[in-house]
Short mmCIF file of N, CA, C and O in Angstrom, two decimals:
data_model
loop_
_atom_site.label_atom_id
_atom_site.label_comp_id
_atom_site.label_asym_id
_atom_site.label_seq_id
_atom_site.Cartn_x
_atom_site.Cartn_y
_atom_site.Cartn_z
N MET A 254 -13.72 75.09 -58.87
CA MET A 254 -14.87 74.29 -58.56
C MET A 254 -15.90 75.17 -57.84
O MET A 254 -15.56 75.89 -56.92
N ASP A 255 -17.14 75.10 -58.25
CA ASP A 255 -18.15 75.95 -57.64
C ASP A 255 -18.73 75.29 -56.38
O ASP A 255 -18.64 74.08 -56.18
N TRP A 256 -19.32 76.12 -55.52
CA TRP A 256 -19.82 75.65 -54.23
C TRP A 256 -20.94 74.63 -54.39
O TRP A 256 -21.04 73.68 -53.62
N GLU A 257 -21.80 74.79 -55.38
CA GLU A 257 -22.92 73.86 -55.57
C GLU A 257 -22.40 72.43 -55.79
O GLU A 257 -22.93 71.48 -55.22
N HIS A 258 -21.39 72.31 -56.60
CA HIS A 258 -20.81 70.99 -56.89
C HIS A 258 -20.16 70.40 -55.64
O HIS A 258 -20.37 69.22 -55.31
N VAL A 259 -19.40 71.22 -54.92
CA VAL A 259 -18.73 70.75 -53.70
C VAL A 259 -19.76 70.37 -52.66
O VAL A 259 -19.65 69.32 -52.01
N TYR A 260 -20.78 71.21 -52.47
CA TYR A 260 -21.81 70.94 -51.46
C TYR A 260 -22.59 69.67 -51.78
O TYR A 260 -22.89 68.88 -50.89
N ARG A 261 -22.91 69.47 -53.04
CA ARG A 261 -23.63 68.26 -53.44
C ARG A 261 -22.78 67.01 -53.16
O ARG A 261 -23.28 66.02 -52.61
N ASN A 262 -21.48 67.07 -53.47
CA ASN A 262 -20.59 65.95 -53.18
C ASN A 262 -20.45 65.72 -51.68
O ASN A 262 -20.41 64.58 -51.22
N LEU A 263 -20.38 66.80 -50.92
CA LEU A 263 -20.24 66.68 -49.48
C LEU A 263 -21.50 66.09 -48.85
O LEU A 263 -21.40 65.25 -47.95
N LYS A 264 -22.67 66.50 -49.31
CA LYS A 264 -23.91 65.91 -48.80
C LYS A 264 -23.94 64.41 -49.07
O LYS A 264 -24.27 63.62 -48.18
N TYR A 265 -23.61 64.03 -50.28
CA TYR A 265 -23.59 62.62 -50.65
C TYR A 265 -22.59 61.85 -49.79
O TYR A 265 -22.90 60.78 -49.26
N LEU A 266 -21.40 62.40 -49.64
CA LEU A 266 -20.36 61.75 -48.86
C LEU A 266 -20.76 61.61 -47.39
O LEU A 266 -20.50 60.58 -46.76
N ASN A 267 -21.42 62.63 -46.83
CA ASN A 267 -21.89 62.54 -45.44
C ASN A 267 -22.87 61.39 -45.25
O ASN A 267 -22.78 60.66 -44.26
N TRP A 268 -23.80 61.23 -46.17
CA TRP A 268 -24.78 60.14 -46.05
C TRP A 268 -24.11 58.77 -46.21
O TRP A 268 -24.47 57.81 -45.52
N VAL A 269 -23.13 58.68 -47.10
CA VAL A 269 -22.41 57.41 -47.29
C VAL A 269 -21.63 57.07 -46.02
O VAL A 269 -21.64 55.92 -45.56
N ILE A 270 -20.96 58.06 -45.43
CA ILE A 270 -20.19 57.82 -44.21
C ILE A 270 -21.12 57.42 -43.07
O ILE A 270 -20.81 56.50 -42.31
N LEU A 271 -22.27 58.08 -42.95
CA LEU A 271 -23.24 57.70 -41.92
C LEU A 271 -23.70 56.27 -42.12
O LEU A 271 -23.76 55.49 -41.15
N LEU A 272 -24.00 55.89 -43.33
CA LEU A 272 -24.44 54.52 -43.62
C LEU A 272 -23.34 53.52 -43.28
O LEU A 272 -23.61 52.48 -42.65
N LEU A 273 -22.10 53.81 -43.65
CA LEU A 273 -21.00 52.90 -43.36
C LEU A 273 -20.75 52.76 -41.86
O LEU A 273 -20.62 51.64 -41.34
N LEU A 274 -20.69 53.89 -41.16
CA LEU A 274 -20.44 53.83 -39.72
C LEU A 274 -21.58 53.15 -38.97
O LEU A 274 -21.35 52.37 -38.05
N ALA A 275 -22.81 53.42 -39.36
CA ALA A 275 -23.96 52.78 -38.72
C ALA A 275 -23.97 51.27 -39.00
O ALA A 275 -24.26 50.47 -38.10
N SER A 276 -23.62 50.89 -40.21
CA SER A 276 -23.59 49.46 -40.56
C SER A 276 -22.52 48.72 -39.78
O SER A 276 -22.76 47.63 -39.25
N VAL A 277 -21.33 49.30 -39.72
CA VAL A 277 -20.24 48.66 -38.99
C VAL A 277 -20.57 48.58 -37.50
O VAL A 277 -20.37 47.54 -36.86
N SER A 278 -21.11 49.66 -36.94
CA SER A 278 -21.41 49.63 -35.50
C SER A 278 -22.58 48.70 -35.20
O SER A 278 -22.65 48.15 -34.10
N TYR A 279 -23.48 48.51 -36.15
CA TYR A 279 -24.60 47.58 -35.94
C TYR A 279 -24.09 46.16 -35.71
O TYR A 279 -24.60 45.44 -34.86
N PHE A 280 -23.07 45.78 -36.46
CA PHE A 280 -22.55 44.42 -36.35
C PHE A 280 -21.50 44.26 -35.25
O PHE A 280 -21.30 43.15 -34.75
N LEU A 281 -20.82 45.33 -34.87
CA LEU A 281 -19.71 45.20 -33.92
C LEU A 281 -19.98 45.77 -32.54
O LEU A 281 -19.29 45.42 -31.59
N MET A 282 -20.95 46.66 -32.41
CA MET A 282 -21.16 47.36 -31.14
C MET A 282 -22.58 47.12 -30.62
O MET A 282 -23.39 46.47 -31.26
N SER A 283 -22.87 47.71 -29.46
CA SER A 283 -24.18 47.55 -28.83
C SER A 283 -25.24 48.40 -29.55
O SER A 283 -24.92 49.27 -30.37
N ASN A 284 -26.49 48.15 -29.20
CA ASN A 284 -27.59 48.91 -29.81
C ASN A 284 -27.52 50.39 -29.43
O ASN A 284 -27.82 51.25 -30.26
N ASN A 285 -27.16 50.69 -28.17
CA ASN A 285 -27.07 52.09 -27.74
C ASN A 285 -25.97 52.82 -28.51
O ASN A 285 -26.12 53.99 -28.84
N PHE A 286 -24.86 52.16 -28.76
CA PHE A 286 -23.78 52.77 -29.53
C PHE A 286 -24.23 53.07 -30.95
O PHE A 286 -24.02 54.17 -31.46
N THR A 287 -24.86 52.09 -31.57
CA THR A 287 -25.35 52.27 -32.95
C THR A 287 -26.40 53.38 -33.01
O THR A 287 -26.37 54.21 -33.92
N THR A 288 -27.28 53.41 -32.04
CA THR A 288 -28.28 54.48 -31.98
C THR A 288 -27.60 55.83 -31.82
O THR A 288 -28.01 56.82 -32.45
N GLY A 289 -26.55 55.90 -31.02
CA GLY A 289 -25.80 57.14 -30.85
C GLY A 289 -25.16 57.60 -32.14
O GLY A 289 -25.17 58.79 -32.46
N VAL A 290 -24.60 56.66 -32.89
CA VAL A 290 -23.99 57.00 -34.18
C VAL A 290 -25.05 57.54 -35.13
O VAL A 290 -24.85 58.58 -35.79
N ILE A 291 -26.18 56.88 -35.20
CA ILE A 291 -27.24 57.30 -36.12
C ILE A 291 -27.83 58.64 -35.71
O ILE A 291 -27.96 59.55 -36.54
N ILE A 292 -28.17 58.79 -34.42
CA ILE A 292 -28.75 60.05 -33.95
C ILE A 292 -27.74 61.20 -34.11
O ILE A 292 -28.09 62.28 -34.60
N GLY A 293 -26.50 60.98 -33.71
CA GLY A 293 -25.47 62.01 -33.87
C GLY A 293 -25.24 62.38 -35.32
O GLY A 293 -25.10 63.56 -35.66
N GLY A 294 -25.21 61.38 -36.19
CA GLY A 294 -25.02 61.63 -37.61
C GLY A 294 -26.17 62.42 -38.21
O GLY A 294 -25.96 63.38 -38.97
N LEU A 295 -27.39 62.04 -37.87
CA LEU A 295 -28.55 62.77 -38.39
C LEU A 295 -28.57 64.21 -37.87
O LEU A 295 -28.85 65.15 -38.62
N MET A 296 -28.25 64.38 -36.58
CA MET A 296 -28.23 65.72 -36.00
C MET A 296 -27.21 66.61 -36.70
O MET A 296 -27.52 67.76 -37.03
N VAL A 297 -26.02 66.10 -36.91
CA VAL A 297 -24.98 66.95 -37.49
C VAL A 297 -25.21 67.21 -38.98
O VAL A 297 -24.92 68.30 -39.47
N ILE A 298 -25.77 66.26 -39.69
CA ILE A 298 -26.06 66.48 -41.11
C ILE A 298 -27.17 67.52 -41.27
O ILE A 298 -27.07 68.44 -42.09
N VAL A 299 -28.23 67.42 -40.47
CA VAL A 299 -29.31 68.40 -40.52
C VAL A 299 -28.79 69.77 -40.08
O VAL A 299 -29.12 70.80 -40.68
N ASN A 300 -27.96 69.79 -39.04
CA ASN A 300 -27.39 71.03 -38.54
C ASN A 300 -26.52 71.70 -39.62
O ASN A 300 -26.58 72.91 -39.82
N PHE A 301 -25.70 70.92 -40.29
CA PHE A 301 -24.84 71.45 -41.35
C PHE A 301 -25.67 72.01 -42.51
O PHE A 301 -25.38 73.08 -43.04
N HIS A 302 -26.73 71.30 -42.87
CA HIS A 302 -27.60 71.75 -43.95
C HIS A 302 -28.30 73.06 -43.55
O HIS A 302 -28.39 73.99 -44.34
N ALA A 303 -28.78 73.12 -42.31
CA ALA A 303 -29.45 74.33 -41.83
C ALA A 303 -28.48 75.51 -41.79
O ALA A 303 -28.83 76.63 -42.16
N PHE A 304 -27.25 75.25 -41.36
CA PHE A 304 -26.24 76.30 -41.31
C PHE A 304 -25.95 76.85 -42.70
O PHE A 304 -25.89 78.06 -42.90
N GLN A 305 -25.82 75.97 -43.67
CA GLN A 305 -25.56 76.39 -45.04
C GLN A 305 -26.73 77.22 -45.56
O GLN A 305 -26.54 78.24 -46.21
N HIS A 306 -27.95 76.81 -45.25
CA HIS A 306 -29.14 77.52 -45.70
C HIS A 306 -29.22 78.91 -45.07
O HIS A 306 -29.53 79.89 -45.75
N ILE A 307 -28.94 79.00 -43.77
CA ILE A 307 -28.98 80.28 -43.07
C ILE A 307 -27.94 81.24 -43.62
O ILE A 307 -28.23 82.42 -43.84
N ILE A 308 -26.74 80.74 -43.85
CA ILE A 308 -25.68 81.60 -44.39
C ILE A 308 -26.04 82.10 -45.79
O ILE A 308 -25.85 83.27 -46.11
N ARG A 309 -26.58 81.24 -46.61
CA ARG A 309 -26.98 81.66 -47.97
C ARG A 309 -28.07 82.71 -47.93
O ARG A 309 -28.05 83.66 -48.70
N GLN A 310 -29.05 82.53 -47.05
CA GLN A 310 -30.11 83.52 -46.92
C GLN A 310 -29.57 84.86 -46.43
O GLN A 310 -30.00 85.91 -46.89
N GLY A 311 -28.66 84.80 -45.49
CA GLY A 311 -28.13 86.02 -44.90
C GLY A 311 -27.27 86.84 -45.83
O GLY A 311 -27.18 88.06 -45.68
N PHE A 312 -26.64 86.20 -46.79
CA PHE A 312 -25.73 86.91 -47.68
C PHE A 312 -26.19 86.92 -49.13
O PHE A 312 -25.40 87.08 -50.03
N PHE A 313 -27.48 86.75 -49.33
CA PHE A 313 -28.04 86.79 -50.67
C PHE A 313 -27.94 88.22 -51.19
O PHE A 313 -28.37 89.16 -50.53
N PRO A 314 -27.36 88.44 -52.37
CA PRO A 314 -27.07 89.81 -52.83
C PRO A 314 -28.30 90.67 -53.09
O PRO A 314 -28.24 91.88 -52.98
N ASP A 315 -29.44 90.10 -53.44
CA ASP A 315 -30.63 90.90 -53.75
C ASP A 315 -31.36 91.35 -52.49
O ASP A 315 -32.23 92.20 -52.55
N ASP A 316 -31.02 90.80 -51.36
CA ASP A 316 -31.69 91.13 -50.11
C ASP A 316 -31.08 92.40 -49.53
O ASP A 316 -29.90 92.47 -49.27
N THR A 317 -31.90 93.41 -49.31
CA THR A 317 -31.39 94.68 -48.79
C THR A 317 -31.84 94.96 -47.36
O THR A 317 -31.78 96.09 -46.90
N ARG A 318 -32.31 93.96 -46.66
CA ARG A 318 -32.75 94.16 -45.27
C ARG A 318 -31.56 94.54 -44.40
O ARG A 318 -30.48 93.98 -44.52
N LYS A 319 -31.80 95.46 -43.48
CA LYS A 319 -30.75 95.84 -42.55
C LYS A 319 -30.66 94.86 -41.40
O LYS A 319 -29.65 94.80 -40.71
N THR A 320 -31.71 94.10 -41.18
CA THR A 320 -31.73 93.14 -40.08
C THR A 320 -31.11 91.80 -40.49
O THR A 320 -31.13 90.86 -39.71
N ARG A 321 -30.58 91.75 -41.66
CA ARG A 321 -30.03 90.49 -42.18
C ARG A 321 -28.95 89.93 -41.26
O ARG A 321 -28.95 88.75 -40.94
N LYS A 322 -28.03 90.77 -40.82
CA LYS A 322 -26.93 90.33 -39.96
C LYS A 322 -27.45 89.83 -38.62
O LYS A 322 -27.02 88.79 -38.13
N VAL A 323 -28.38 90.55 -38.02
CA VAL A 323 -28.95 90.16 -36.74
C VAL A 323 -29.71 88.84 -36.88
O VAL A 323 -29.64 87.97 -36.02
N SER A 324 -30.41 88.68 -37.99
CA SER A 324 -31.16 87.46 -38.24
C SER A 324 -30.23 86.25 -38.35
O SER A 324 -30.53 85.18 -37.80
N VAL A 325 -29.13 86.40 -39.06
CA VAL A 325 -28.17 85.31 -39.21
C VAL A 325 -27.59 84.92 -37.86
O VAL A 325 -27.50 83.74 -37.51
N ILE A 326 -27.23 85.91 -37.06
CA ILE A 326 -26.65 85.64 -35.74
C ILE A 326 -27.67 84.97 -34.83
O ILE A 326 -27.36 84.00 -34.12
N ALA A 327 -28.91 85.47 -34.82
CA ALA A 327 -29.95 84.88 -33.97
C ALA A 327 -30.23 83.43 -34.37
O ALA A 327 -30.34 82.54 -33.51
N LYS A 328 -30.34 83.17 -35.66
CA LYS A 328 -30.59 81.81 -36.13
C LYS A 328 -29.42 80.89 -35.80
O LYS A 328 -29.61 79.71 -35.49
N TYR A 329 -28.22 81.43 -35.85
CA TYR A 329 -27.03 80.65 -35.51
C TYR A 329 -27.10 80.18 -34.06
O TYR A 329 -26.92 79.01 -33.76
N TYR A 330 -27.40 81.12 -33.16
CA TYR A 330 -27.46 80.76 -31.75
C TYR A 330 -28.66 79.87 -31.43
O TYR A 330 -28.57 78.97 -30.59
N LEU A 331 -29.77 80.06 -32.10
CA LEU A 331 -30.93 79.17 -31.90
C LEU A 331 -30.62 77.75 -32.37
O LEU A 331 -31.00 76.77 -31.72
N ARG A 332 -29.91 77.65 -33.47
CA ARG A 332 -29.53 76.34 -33.99
C ARG A 332 -28.58 75.63 -33.02
O ARG A 332 -28.75 74.43 -32.72
N ILE A 333 -27.61 76.36 -32.49
CA ILE A 333 -26.67 75.78 -31.53
C ILE A 333 -27.40 75.38 -30.24
O ILE A 333 -27.14 74.32 -29.67
N ALA A 334 -28.31 76.22 -29.77
CA ALA A 334 -29.07 75.92 -28.55
C ALA A 334 -29.94 74.68 -28.74
O ALA A 334 -30.00 73.82 -27.85
N ALA A 335 -30.59 74.57 -29.89
CA ALA A 335 -31.42 73.39 -30.16
C ALA A 335 -30.56 72.13 -30.20
O ALA A 335 -30.96 71.08 -29.66
N MET A 336 -29.40 72.23 -30.79
CA MET A 336 -28.48 71.10 -30.84
C MET A 336 -28.05 70.69 -29.43
O MET A 336 -28.03 69.50 -29.10
N GLY A 337 -27.72 71.67 -28.61
CA GLY A 337 -27.31 71.40 -27.24
C GLY A 337 -28.42 70.75 -26.42
O GLY A 337 -28.17 69.82 -25.65
N ILE A 338 -29.64 71.23 -26.59
CA ILE A 338 -30.77 70.66 -25.86
C ILE A 338 -31.00 69.21 -26.29
O ILE A 338 -31.23 68.33 -25.45
N LEU A 339 -30.94 68.95 -27.59
CA LEU A 339 -31.13 67.58 -28.08
C LEU A 339 -30.03 66.65 -27.56
O LEU A 339 -30.32 65.51 -27.15
N ILE A 340 -28.81 67.12 -27.55
CA ILE A 340 -27.70 66.30 -27.05
C ILE A 340 -27.89 66.05 -25.55
O ILE A 340 -27.73 64.92 -25.08
N TYR A 341 -28.24 67.10 -24.81
CA TYR A 341 -28.45 66.95 -23.37
C TYR A 341 -29.56 65.95 -23.07
O TYR A 341 -29.38 65.06 -22.22
N LEU A 342 -30.70 66.09 -23.74
CA LEU A 342 -31.81 65.17 -23.49
C LEU A 342 -31.45 63.73 -23.85
O LEU A 342 -31.78 62.79 -23.12
N SER A 343 -30.77 63.56 -24.96
CA SER A 343 -30.39 62.21 -25.39
C SER A 343 -29.45 61.55 -24.39
O SER A 343 -29.60 60.36 -24.09
N LEU A 344 -28.49 62.31 -23.88
CA LEU A 344 -27.52 61.75 -22.95
C LEU A 344 -28.08 61.60 -21.54
O LEU A 344 -27.80 60.62 -20.86
N SER A 345 -28.87 62.57 -21.10
CA SER A 345 -29.40 62.50 -19.73
C SER A 345 -30.43 61.39 -19.57
O SER A 345 -30.54 60.81 -18.48
N GLN A 346 -31.16 61.07 -20.61
CA GLN A 346 -32.13 59.99 -20.55
C GLN A 346 -31.50 58.62 -20.82
O GLN A 346 -32.18 57.61 -20.79
N LYS A 347 -30.20 58.62 -21.13
CA LYS A 347 -29.43 57.40 -21.42
C LYS A 347 -30.02 56.60 -22.59
O LYS A 347 -30.04 55.38 -22.58
N TRP A 348 -30.50 57.33 -23.59
CA TRP A 348 -31.02 56.68 -24.79
C TRP A 348 -29.89 56.21 -25.69
O TRP A 348 -30.07 55.26 -26.46
N ILE A 349 -28.75 56.89 -25.60
CA ILE A 349 -27.65 56.61 -26.51
C ILE A 349 -26.33 56.58 -25.76
O ILE A 349 -26.22 57.11 -24.66
N ASP A 350 -25.35 55.96 -26.37
CA ASP A 350 -24.00 55.90 -25.82
C ASP A 350 -23.25 57.20 -26.16
O ASP A 350 -23.29 57.63 -27.32
N PRO A 351 -22.58 57.82 -25.19
CA PRO A 351 -21.87 59.08 -25.47
C PRO A 351 -20.78 58.95 -26.53
O PRO A 351 -20.58 59.86 -27.34
N VAL A 352 -20.08 57.84 -26.53
CA VAL A 352 -19.02 57.64 -27.53
C VAL A 352 -19.63 57.47 -28.92
O VAL A 352 -19.13 58.02 -29.91
N GLY A 353 -20.73 56.75 -29.00
CA GLY A 353 -21.42 56.60 -30.28
C GLY A 353 -21.93 57.93 -30.80
O GLY A 353 -21.85 58.22 -31.99
N LEU A 354 -22.45 58.75 -29.88
CA LEU A 354 -22.90 60.09 -30.27
C LEU A 354 -21.74 60.92 -30.80
O LEU A 354 -21.86 61.61 -31.80
N THR A 355 -20.61 60.82 -30.14
CA THR A 355 -19.42 61.57 -30.58
C THR A 355 -18.98 61.12 -31.97
O THR A 355 -18.63 61.95 -32.82
N VAL A 356 -19.01 59.84 -32.21
CA VAL A 356 -18.67 59.32 -33.54
C VAL A 356 -19.66 59.85 -34.58
O VAL A 356 -19.28 60.31 -35.66
N GLY A 357 -20.94 59.82 -34.24
CA GLY A 357 -21.96 60.33 -35.16
C GLY A 357 -21.81 61.81 -35.43
O GLY A 357 -21.97 62.27 -36.56
N LEU A 358 -21.49 62.57 -34.38
CA LEU A 358 -21.33 64.01 -34.55
C LEU A 358 -20.08 64.37 -35.36
O LEU A 358 -19.94 65.50 -35.82
N SER A 359 -19.20 63.41 -35.55
CA SER A 359 -17.96 63.65 -36.30
C SER A 359 -18.11 63.37 -37.79
O SER A 359 -17.15 63.53 -38.55
N ILE A 360 -19.28 62.99 -38.23
CA ILE A 360 -19.47 62.58 -39.62
C ILE A 360 -19.17 63.71 -40.60
O ILE A 360 -18.50 63.49 -41.63
N VAL A 361 -19.62 64.91 -40.33
CA VAL A 361 -19.37 66.01 -41.27
C VAL A 361 -17.88 66.33 -41.34
O VAL A 361 -17.35 66.60 -42.42
N VAL A 362 -17.19 66.26 -40.20
CA VAL A 362 -15.75 66.50 -40.20
C VAL A 362 -15.04 65.43 -41.03
O VAL A 362 -14.17 65.75 -41.85
N ILE A 363 -15.42 64.19 -40.83
CA ILE A 363 -14.85 63.10 -41.62
C ILE A 363 -15.15 63.31 -43.11
O ILE A 363 -14.29 63.11 -43.97
N GLY A 364 -16.37 63.76 -43.41
CA GLY A 364 -16.75 64.01 -44.80
C GLY A 364 -15.95 65.14 -45.43
O GLY A 364 -15.51 65.04 -46.58
N ILE A 365 -15.73 66.22 -44.68
CA ILE A 365 -14.95 67.34 -45.21
C ILE A 365 -13.51 66.92 -45.47
O ILE A 365 -12.94 67.25 -46.52
N ILE A 366 -12.92 66.20 -44.53
CA ILE A 366 -11.54 65.73 -44.71
C ILE A 366 -11.46 64.77 -45.90
O ILE A 366 -10.55 64.87 -46.73
N SER A 367 -12.41 63.85 -45.99
CA SER A 367 -12.42 62.88 -47.11
C SER A 367 -12.58 63.59 -48.44
O SER A 367 -11.91 63.25 -49.42
N LEU A 368 -13.48 64.57 -48.49
CA LEU A 368 -13.68 65.31 -49.73
C LEU A 368 -12.42 66.08 -50.12
O LEU A 368 -12.05 66.13 -51.29
N GLY A 369 -11.75 66.67 -49.13
CA GLY A 369 -10.49 67.36 -49.40
C GLY A 369 -9.44 66.44 -49.97
O GLY A 369 -8.74 66.78 -50.94
N ILE A 370 -9.33 65.25 -49.39
CA ILE A 370 -8.37 64.25 -49.90
C ILE A 370 -8.73 63.84 -51.31
O ILE A 370 -7.86 63.73 -52.19
N LEU A 371 -10.01 63.60 -51.57
CA LEU A 371 -10.45 63.22 -52.91
C LEU A 371 -10.18 64.33 -53.93
O LEU A 371 -9.75 64.05 -55.06
N MET A 372 -10.41 65.58 -53.53
CA MET A 372 -10.17 66.69 -54.46
C MET A 372 -8.69 66.85 -54.75
O MET A 372 -8.31 67.11 -55.90
N ILE A 373 -7.84 66.68 -53.74
CA ILE A 373 -6.39 66.75 -53.96
C ILE A 373 -5.94 65.63 -54.87
O ILE A 373 -5.15 65.82 -55.79
N ARG A 374 -6.47 64.43 -54.63
CA ARG A 374 -6.09 63.28 -55.45
C ARG A 374 -6.50 63.47 -56.91
O ARG A 374 -5.73 63.17 -57.82
N THR A 375 -7.71 63.98 -57.14
CA THR A 375 -8.14 64.20 -58.54
C THR A 375 -7.35 65.32 -59.19
O THR A 375 -7.07 65.27 -60.39
N THR A 376 -6.98 66.35 -58.42
CA THR A 376 -6.16 67.43 -58.97
C THR A 376 -4.80 66.92 -59.40
O THR A 376 -4.33 67.25 -60.50
N PHE A 377 -4.17 66.12 -58.55
CA PHE A 377 -2.85 65.58 -58.90
C PHE A 377 -2.92 64.59 -60.05
O PHE A 377 -2.03 64.54 -60.88
N SER A 378 -4.01 63.81 -60.13
CA SER A 378 -4.11 62.86 -61.22
C SER A 378 -4.35 63.57 -62.55
O SER A 378 -3.90 63.10 -63.60
N LYS A 379 -5.03 64.72 -62.53
CA LYS A 379 -5.23 65.50 -63.77
C LYS A 379 -3.94 66.17 -64.20
O LYS A 379 -3.66 66.28 -65.39
N GLU A 380 -3.12 66.60 -63.25
CA GLU A 380 -1.86 67.27 -63.58
C GLU A 380 -0.84 66.29 -64.15
O GLU A 380 -0.03 66.65 -64.98
N THR A 381 -0.86 65.06 -63.71
CA THR A 381 0.11 64.08 -64.18
C THR A 381 -0.28 63.51 -65.53
O THR A 381 0.56 62.94 -66.21
N SER A 382 -1.52 63.65 -65.93
CA SER A 382 -1.96 63.09 -67.21
C SER A 382 -1.57 63.97 -68.37
O SER A 382 -1.40 65.10 -68.36
#
């Protein structure tokens, strides 16, 4: 399976998981919790997309820049710092619930695990046929 196919499925799965978790928390939890799930989910999905983009740029075979490695590392730390600042501001201003934010930030992990389970299931179903 090529990375483009896996990445496209993972992006789709992440958005579906965010929609499901936000919908469930909207009906069962407080507004701050739901806001935390949505903000955390959006932050981690954008962060994951940016990380994938930075890694692809840094290891593109036609690029012969010597600063490529330094650029990837600098962008990595800037991305992490921006994420930390956003999380700090959101929590210190009490705009969102910390547990809801944690649930939202877990969306990509849930998506990766779910995609792995789906890929294993389809592999086994193809072998048994």
